[in-house]
XYZ file of C-alpha atoms in Angstrom:
420
model
C -5.821 17.688 -42.248
C -6.463 18.270 -38.766
C -7.974 15.877 -36.261
C -9.388 15.834 -32.783
C -8.598 13.781 -29.821
C -11.988 13.293 -27.888
C -12.246 11.955 -24.354
C -12.622 7.995 -24.780
C -14.694 5.549 -23.235
C -12.714 2.948 -20.994
C -15.206 1.153 -19.929
C -19.162 0.383 -20.131
C -19.995 2.776 -16.880
C -17.747 5.739 -17.867
C -19.567 8.658 -18.400
C -16.537 11.655 -17.843
C -13.052 11.552 -17.514
C -10.669 13.891 -15.735
C -7.457 15.499 -17.248
C -4.575 14.223 -15.045
C -1.594 15.553 -17.048
C -0.776 17.296 -20.223
C 2.362 16.023 -22.064
C 2.328 18.105 -24.959
C 1.839 22.182 -25.257
C 0.610 24.168 -28.032
C 2.999 24.128 -30.841
C 4.647 20.823 -30.027
C 5.284 18.188 -32.393
C 3.614 15.028 -31.637
C 3.900 11.718 -33.755
C 1.256 9.137 -34.317
C 0.747 7.018 -31.543
C 2.701 9.292 -29.063
C 1.007 10.165 -25.724
C -0.387 13.491 -25.794
C -2.225 13.708 -22.095
C -3.264 11.657 -19.289
C -6.878 10.868 -18.156
C -8.089 9.125 -15.496
C -11.875 7.489 -15.367
C -13.450 5.819 -12.287
C -10.825 3.596 -11.698
C -8.088 3.802 -14.096
C -5.455 6.116 -15.504
C -4.683 5.910 -19.041
C -2.599 8.077 -21.648
C -4.361 9.287 -24.805
C -2.379 8.989 -27.679
C -2.388 10.895 -31.072
C -4.216 9.727 -33.930
C -1.884 11.082 -36.349
C 1.475 13.114 -36.588
C 1.547 16.699 -36.628
C 1.463 20.102 -34.306
C -0.841 20.109 -31.430
C -2.946 23.021 -32.562
C -5.404 23.572 -29.510
C -5.996 22.273 -26.228
C -9.148 22.047 -24.772
C -9.264 21.583 -20.780
C -6.548 22.047 -18.209
C -5.315 19.358 -15.346
C -8.248 18.375 -13.117
C -10.990 19.249 -15.545
C -13.743 16.981 -15.962
C -15.156 16.412 -19.485
C -17.749 13.939 -20.891
C -17.039 10.898 -22.961
C -16.793 12.202 -26.417
C -15.650 15.833 -25.746
C -13.006 17.486 -27.471
C -9.697 17.482 -25.833
C -7.162 18.375 -28.217
C -6.930 19.086 -32.287
C -3.703 18.096 -34.058
C -2.971 18.873 -37.590
C 0.018 20.582 -39.606
C 1.950 23.570 -38.903
C 0.302 26.679 -39.464
C -2.954 24.858 -40.385
C -6.237 26.193 -39.199
C -8.704 23.838 -37.751
C -11.320 22.687 -40.206
C -15.035 23.912 -39.769
C -15.618 20.479 -38.257
C -12.862 20.541 -35.729
C -13.887 24.117 -34.771
C -17.554 22.967 -34.339
C -16.415 20.399 -31.915
C -14.013 22.580 -30.195
C -16.710 23.535 -27.419
C -15.685 20.929 -24.479
C -19.234 20.278 -23.471
C -21.032 20.018 -26.905
C -19.307 17.744 -29.014
C -21.090 14.689 -30.068
C -18.694 11.894 -30.990
C -19.307 7.931 -32.260
C -22.868 8.560 -30.970
C -21.769 8.983 -27.355
C -24.191 10.746 -24.960
C -24.713 14.287 -26.251
C -23.678 16.570 -23.573
C -25.469 19.815 -22.638
C -24.055 23.063 -24.003
C -24.433 26.216 -21.376
C -26.904 27.576 -23.460
C -29.264 24.666 -22.800
C -29.467 24.999 -19.128
C -32.747 26.809 -17.776
C -32.238 30.224 -16.122
C -33.982 29.248 -12.958
C -31.053 26.469 -12.252
C -28.956 29.261 -11.024
C -27.161 29.797 -14.410
C -27.835 32.609 -16.638
C -29.134 31.425 -20.177
C -27.000 32.871 -22.902
C -27.212 33.084 -26.256
C -25.260 31.495 -28.717
C -23.075 34.927 -29.438
C -22.084 35.376 -26.205
C -21.703 31.501 -24.752
C -19.522 31.078 -21.826
C -16.992 28.312 -21.840
C -17.233 26.178 -18.788
C -16.105 22.500 -17.580
C -19.098 20.358 -16.916
C -17.671 19.975 -13.120
C -17.689 23.501 -12.913
C -21.040 23.961 -14.262
C -22.528 21.547 -11.934
C -20.707 23.177 -8.920
C -22.423 26.591 -10.010
C -25.949 25.214 -10.302
C -25.537 23.769 -6.861
C -24.389 26.800 -5.348
C -26.622 29.195 -7.138
C -23.616 31.063 -8.801
C -24.115 33.037 -11.567
C -21.277 31.988 -13.976
C -21.545 35.521 -15.932
C -19.877 36.988 -12.842
C -17.063 34.509 -12.870
C -13.633 35.203 -14.418
C -12.421 31.841 -16.024
C -8.864 31.262 -15.558
C -8.702 28.287 -18.221
C -7.991 28.140 -21.840
C -10.037 30.931 -23.896
C -11.269 32.154 -20.563
C -12.998 28.608 -19.785
C -14.444 28.537 -16.001
C -12.999 25.586 -14.201
C -13.562 23.911 -10.649
C -10.727 25.996 -9.276
C -12.575 29.541 -10.250
C -15.880 28.331 -8.774
C -13.790 27.067 -5.730
C -12.093 30.852 -5.702
C -16.188 32.237 -5.534
C -17.144 29.949 -3.094
C -13.975 30.842 -0.632
C -14.672 34.704 -1.311
C -15.418 36.554 1.625
C -18.908 37.875 -0.210
C -20.580 34.557 0.631
C -19.495 34.176 4.159
C -21.808 36.654 5.342
C -24.508 34.117 5.951
C -24.487 32.807 9.534
C -22.593 29.465 9.839
C -25.632 27.363 11.313
C -27.908 28.684 8.314
C -25.146 27.843 6.038
C -24.902 24.402 7.410
C -28.406 23.707 7.415
C -28.412 24.281 3.595
C -25.045 22.277 3.076
C -26.777 19.558 5.033
C -30.171 19.928 3.164
C -28.297 19.705 -0.023
C -26.371 16.770 0.803
C -29.845 14.878 1.466
C -31.436 16.036 -1.504
C -28.381 15.404 -3.964
C -28.898 13.125 -7.150
C -26.931 9.941 -6.925
C -24.772 11.607 -9.734
C -23.361 13.823 -7.354
C -22.224 11.339 -4.865
C -18.482 11.571 -4.653
C -18.350 14.979 -6.112
C -15.173 16.798 -5.729
C -13.084 13.708 -4.661
C -10.518 11.984 -6.822
C -11.629 10.024 -9.970
C -10.890 6.560 -8.192
C -12.632 7.651 -4.751
C -15.406 9.087 -6.466
C -16.012 5.380 -8.053
C -15.727 3.996 -4.703
C -18.229 6.580 -3.058
C -20.717 5.562 -5.992
C -20.318 1.733 -5.869
C -20.599 1.898 -1.898
C -23.659 4.120 -1.836
C -25.283 2.192 -4.826
C -24.794 -1.215 -2.917
C -26.166 -0.125 0.071
C -29.045 1.258 -1.599
C -29.900 -1.366 -3.342
C -29.274 -4.217 -0.873
C -30.215 -4.969 2.434
C -26.734 -6.242 3.818
C -26.323 -8.298 6.981
C -23.071 -9.323 8.264
C -22.294 -12.577 10.440
C -19.018 -13.491 12.150
C -17.328 -16.433 13.062
C -13.589 -17.872 13.740
C -12.096 -20.924 12.586
C -9.274 -22.786 14.028
C -5.809 -22.390 11.776
C -3.449 -24.458 12.926
C -3.973 -27.462 10.754
C -4.070 -25.039 7.796
C -0.776 -23.454 8.515
C 0.694 -27.150 8.860
C -0.834 -27.924 5.694
C 0.492 -24.858 3.898
C 4.193 -25.672 5.477
C 3.977 -29.244 3.861
C 3.147 -27.960 0.726
C 5.992 -25.304 0.644
C 8.604 -27.952 1.976
C 7.516 -29.807 -1.206
C 7.539 -26.655 -3.672
C 10.938 -25.794 -2.242
C 12.053 -29.497 -3.149
C 10.986 -29.286 -6.693
C 12.114 -25.889 -7.150
C 8.794 -24.142 -7.671
C 8.684 -20.506 -7.818
C 5.186 -20.569 -6.302
C 4.707 -18.287 -3.404
C 1.971 -20.027 -1.387
C 0.383 -17.415 1.113
C -2.493 -18.229 3.553
C -4.995 -16.041 1.479
C -4.385 -18.462 -1.302
C -5.630 -21.581 0.546
C -8.393 -19.489 2.141
C -9.482 -18.151 -1.116
C -9.498 -22.214 -2.238
C -11.780 -22.935 0.946
C -13.996 -20.230 -0.260
C -14.164 -21.249 -3.678
C -15.064 -24.759 -2.743
C -17.442 -23.491 -0.255
C -19.299 -21.279 -2.916
C -19.743 -24.351 -5.258
C -21.144 -26.294 -2.835
C -23.689 -23.699 -1.474
C -24.386 -21.753 -4.812
C -26.785 -19.213 -3.521
C -24.026 -17.315 -1.940
C -22.345 -17.446 -5.536
C -25.065 -15.499 -7.211
C -26.304 -11.990 -8.550
C -30.063 -10.379 -8.212
C -30.104 -7.662 -10.736
C -32.658 -5.830 -12.953
C -35.291 -8.236 -11.316
C -33.277 -11.360 -12.236
C -31.408 -13.977 -9.535
C -28.914 -15.953 -11.223
C -26.731 -18.498 -9.462
C -23.469 -19.443 -11.126
C -21.864 -22.611 -11.781
C -18.174 -20.501 -12.127
C -16.624 -18.757 -9.466
C -15.003 -15.595 -10.826
C -13.150 -14.574 -7.528
C -12.739 -10.702 -6.925
C -9.837 -9.721 -4.428
C -9.816 -6.462 -2.905
C -6.672 -4.850 -3.259
C -5.400 -1.560 -1.486
C -3.746 1.037 -3.152
C -2.006 4.322 -1.863
C -5.028 6.361 -3.261
C -8.118 3.836 -2.730
C -9.063 0.378 -3.676
C -9.558 -1.848 -6.618
C -10.998 -5.177 -7.107
C -9.330 -7.280 -9.919
C -10.906 -10.808 -10.706
C -9.205 -13.984 -10.972
C -11.700 -15.523 -13.610
C -12.564 -19.155 -13.665
C -11.366 -19.757 -10.240
C -12.909 -22.714 -9.639
C -10.771 -24.528 -12.219
C -7.373 -23.674 -11.102
C -5.179 -25.790 -8.901
C -3.817 -24.211 -5.601
C -0.706 -23.457 -7.552
C -2.466 -21.803 -10.401
C -4.503 -20.183 -7.914
C -1.473 -18.669 -6.165
C 0.259 -17.348 -9.368
C -3.013 -15.797 -10.635
C -3.739 -14.023 -7.341
C 0.078 -12.384 -7.640
C -0.394 -11.383 -11.006
C -3.715 -9.744 -10.613
C -3.007 -7.893 -7.354
C 0.210 -6.880 -8.836
C -1.213 -5.447 -12.006
C -3.461 -3.406 -9.910
C -1.154 -1.881 -7.851
C 1.275 -0.774 -10.688
C -1.736 0.421 -12.820
C -2.004 -1.926 -15.404
C -5.796 -3.193 -14.476
C -7.898 -2.767 -17.372
C -11.817 -2.698 -17.563
C -11.552 -6.626 -18.277
C -9.502 -7.142 -14.784
C -12.065 -5.338 -13.145
C -15.106 -6.552 -13.920
C -17.119 -9.693 -14.178
C -16.653 -10.732 -10.255
C -19.185 -13.541 -8.758
C -17.940 -13.100 -5.151
C -15.144 -11.155 -3.568
C -13.002 -11.871 -0.378
C -11.121 -8.618 1.245
C -8.353 -9.132 3.711
C -7.491 -6.509 6.591
C -5.440 -9.097 8.538
C -2.222 -7.359 7.916
C -3.933 -4.175 9.325
C -4.515 -6.224 12.587
C -8.392 -5.851 11.886
C -10.410 -9.018 13.717
C -13.991 -8.444 12.311
C -15.320 -5.793 10.166
C -18.329 -5.236 7.866
C -17.567 -5.461 4.418
C -19.725 -3.930 2.036
C -21.110 -5.782 -0.799
C -19.339 -5.378 -4.169
C -22.478 -4.702 -6.525
C -24.013 -6.892 -7.902
C -22.813 -9.474 -5.848
C -24.612 -11.564 -3.043
C -21.620 -11.977 -0.587
C -18.377 -10.706 0.420
C -15.952 -12.512 2.764
C -14.039 -10.257 5.323
C -10.726 -12.027 6.655
C -9.100 -10.739 9.977
C -6.020 -11.031 11.853
C -4.770 -14.401 13.343
C -5.675 -14.423 16.788
C -3.827 -16.935 19.643
C -6.450 -18.171 22.307
C -5.783 -20.639 25.152
C -7.744 -23.519 25.595
C -8.144 -26.524 28.034
C -7.259 -29.649 26.170
C -8.646 -33.106 27.140
C -5.649 -34.109 29.424
C -6.338 -30.896 31.535
C -3.311 -29.059 30.106
C -3.489 -25.398 28.684
C -2.658 -25.376 25.190
C -2.656 -22.239 22.738
C -4.037 -22.289 19.574
C -4.641 -20.078 16.670
C -8.048 -18.936 15.080
C -8.746 -16.685 12.131
C -11.861 -14.131 12.229
C -14.064 -14.567 9.312
C -16.846 -11.838 8.136
C -19.819 -12.545 5.807
C -21.592 -9.800 4.414
C -24.538 -10.969 2.212
C -27.881 -9.445 1.156
C -30.420 -10.553 3.026
C -33.002 -9.917 0.254
C -31.775 -13.311 -1.486
C -30.071 -15.242 1.641
C -31.311 -15.575 5.150
C -29.120 -15.927 7.974
C -29.311 -19.458 8.612
C -27.941 -19.901 4.938
C -25.241 -17.491 5.258
C -24.188 -19.439 8.358
C -24.461 -22.566 6.611
C -21.761 -20.753 4.189
C -19.494 -20.393 7.173
C -19.862 -23.631 8.591
C -18.760 -24.975 5.017
C -15.659 -22.324 4.815
C -14.581 -23.332 8.182
C -14.938 -27.295 7.505
C -12.408 -26.595 4.470
C -10.143 -24.671 6.554
C -9.891 -26.554 9.537
C -9.790 -29.876 7.431
C -7.576 -28.531 4.911
C -6.730 -31.643 2.934
C -10.236 -31.414 1.374
C -8.579 -28.365 -0.643
C -6.956 -30.854 -2.871
C -9.277 -33.621 -3.450
C-alpha cells in the first residue's frame, strides 16, 4: 500500500520548509530509510527518508518550492500501483492535514478581494505557498500564470517571470518604488525575509523580532589582556607537558570570565518573555558561529559546571557541529546568554543584537596595542581587548550593565580567579 511522505516538523518554531534537492525521480526504486530528498528549515538542512521500500510514484514540489509542515512531498508504493484514495486526497501540496499540524489554506479558500481569483473545486489551480503569497502581495491573477512545476503547479519562478515581464514595468519608476516602500512598511511579520534563503530568512525574522520586542542599548569598554595571555601560555605549557589535546584559545578563557560574571550578576543571565522575568542560576552559553551562508548559535549547556579544559572541548565540539551541518534543534536552543566574537575580522567595537529572548549579548573585538607611560617614566606597550555588551534596557539599567562589564574586566585582568 502506498505511503505519503510529508514535510516534517524539525523544530518547535518550524512552520514551513524548502525543498533543497531531490535524490530520486518518479519511477526510481527506494529502500526504507533511504534519503529521498533534502529539505531546509529555518536553520537546518535535513534529508527526508523513505518510510518504506517501494517505487517513487509521485512528487509534489520542485527544488526551491516552499511548503508548510504536513504538506505532501511524495508518494511511495509498489510498481504499477495507483495511489490510494487517501493518498490522492493528500496530493494537493497546500491542503493536507497530517498529525494535527496546522492545516494550510487551499487556493479555493483565498478571498477574491486578496488579488487571487477564487476557484471552484473543479478547476483548482495548483500553486506553492510561497508563489501564492507572492501573487497576493503583487496583485497577480494566478489564472493568467502558466505553471512550470509538476502537474502545471505554479512556483516562485513562474511568479518571478511575471514580475520581470515588460507589461508590469509600464508604471513610472517613482510610483512603483513608492508602492514597494509602502508594501514593505505594511508587510506582516510573516513576510520578513521573504525571498531569502531559509537560513537568512530565519536570521531576518529573529533580528526583527529582537529589535521589536526589546529596548536595546550597547555599552563599550576595554580590558587589559596581557595577564590573560600570560595565563593562557602557562596553561598551554602545562597541557603540553601532560600530553593533553585540549586547545586553549583566548575565546575559551573569555567565555569562562563571562560565565563567572553572569553568576555574580544574575540579572544579565535572565529572560523576559510573555510577561515573566526569570533569572537563571544555570548558564547555557550561546556561541555565535559564522558560516559561509549565514550564522548559527550553538549552545554549550550547563557551561557554569565545566572546567576550563572541558569548556574548551565543548566550544570546539558545538562550533564544529554547526559548521559541518550537524547542528540539530537541541544544540541550537536553550541559551541564556550569547557571546559573539568579531576579533578575527579586525573589528574593535560593534553593536550585537540580542538573541531572543535573552537579556544580554557580549561582543568581543580584535586585540589592540596601546602605548602607556609607566610609573618609572618609560613608554610601555600593552594589549587591550574591546568589549561590547548589548542589553535589554527594559530589564537592566545602564549602571547595572556597566557593573557587569566591570566584573568581566576583573576576571580578565586577574585571570587566576578563573580557576578558583
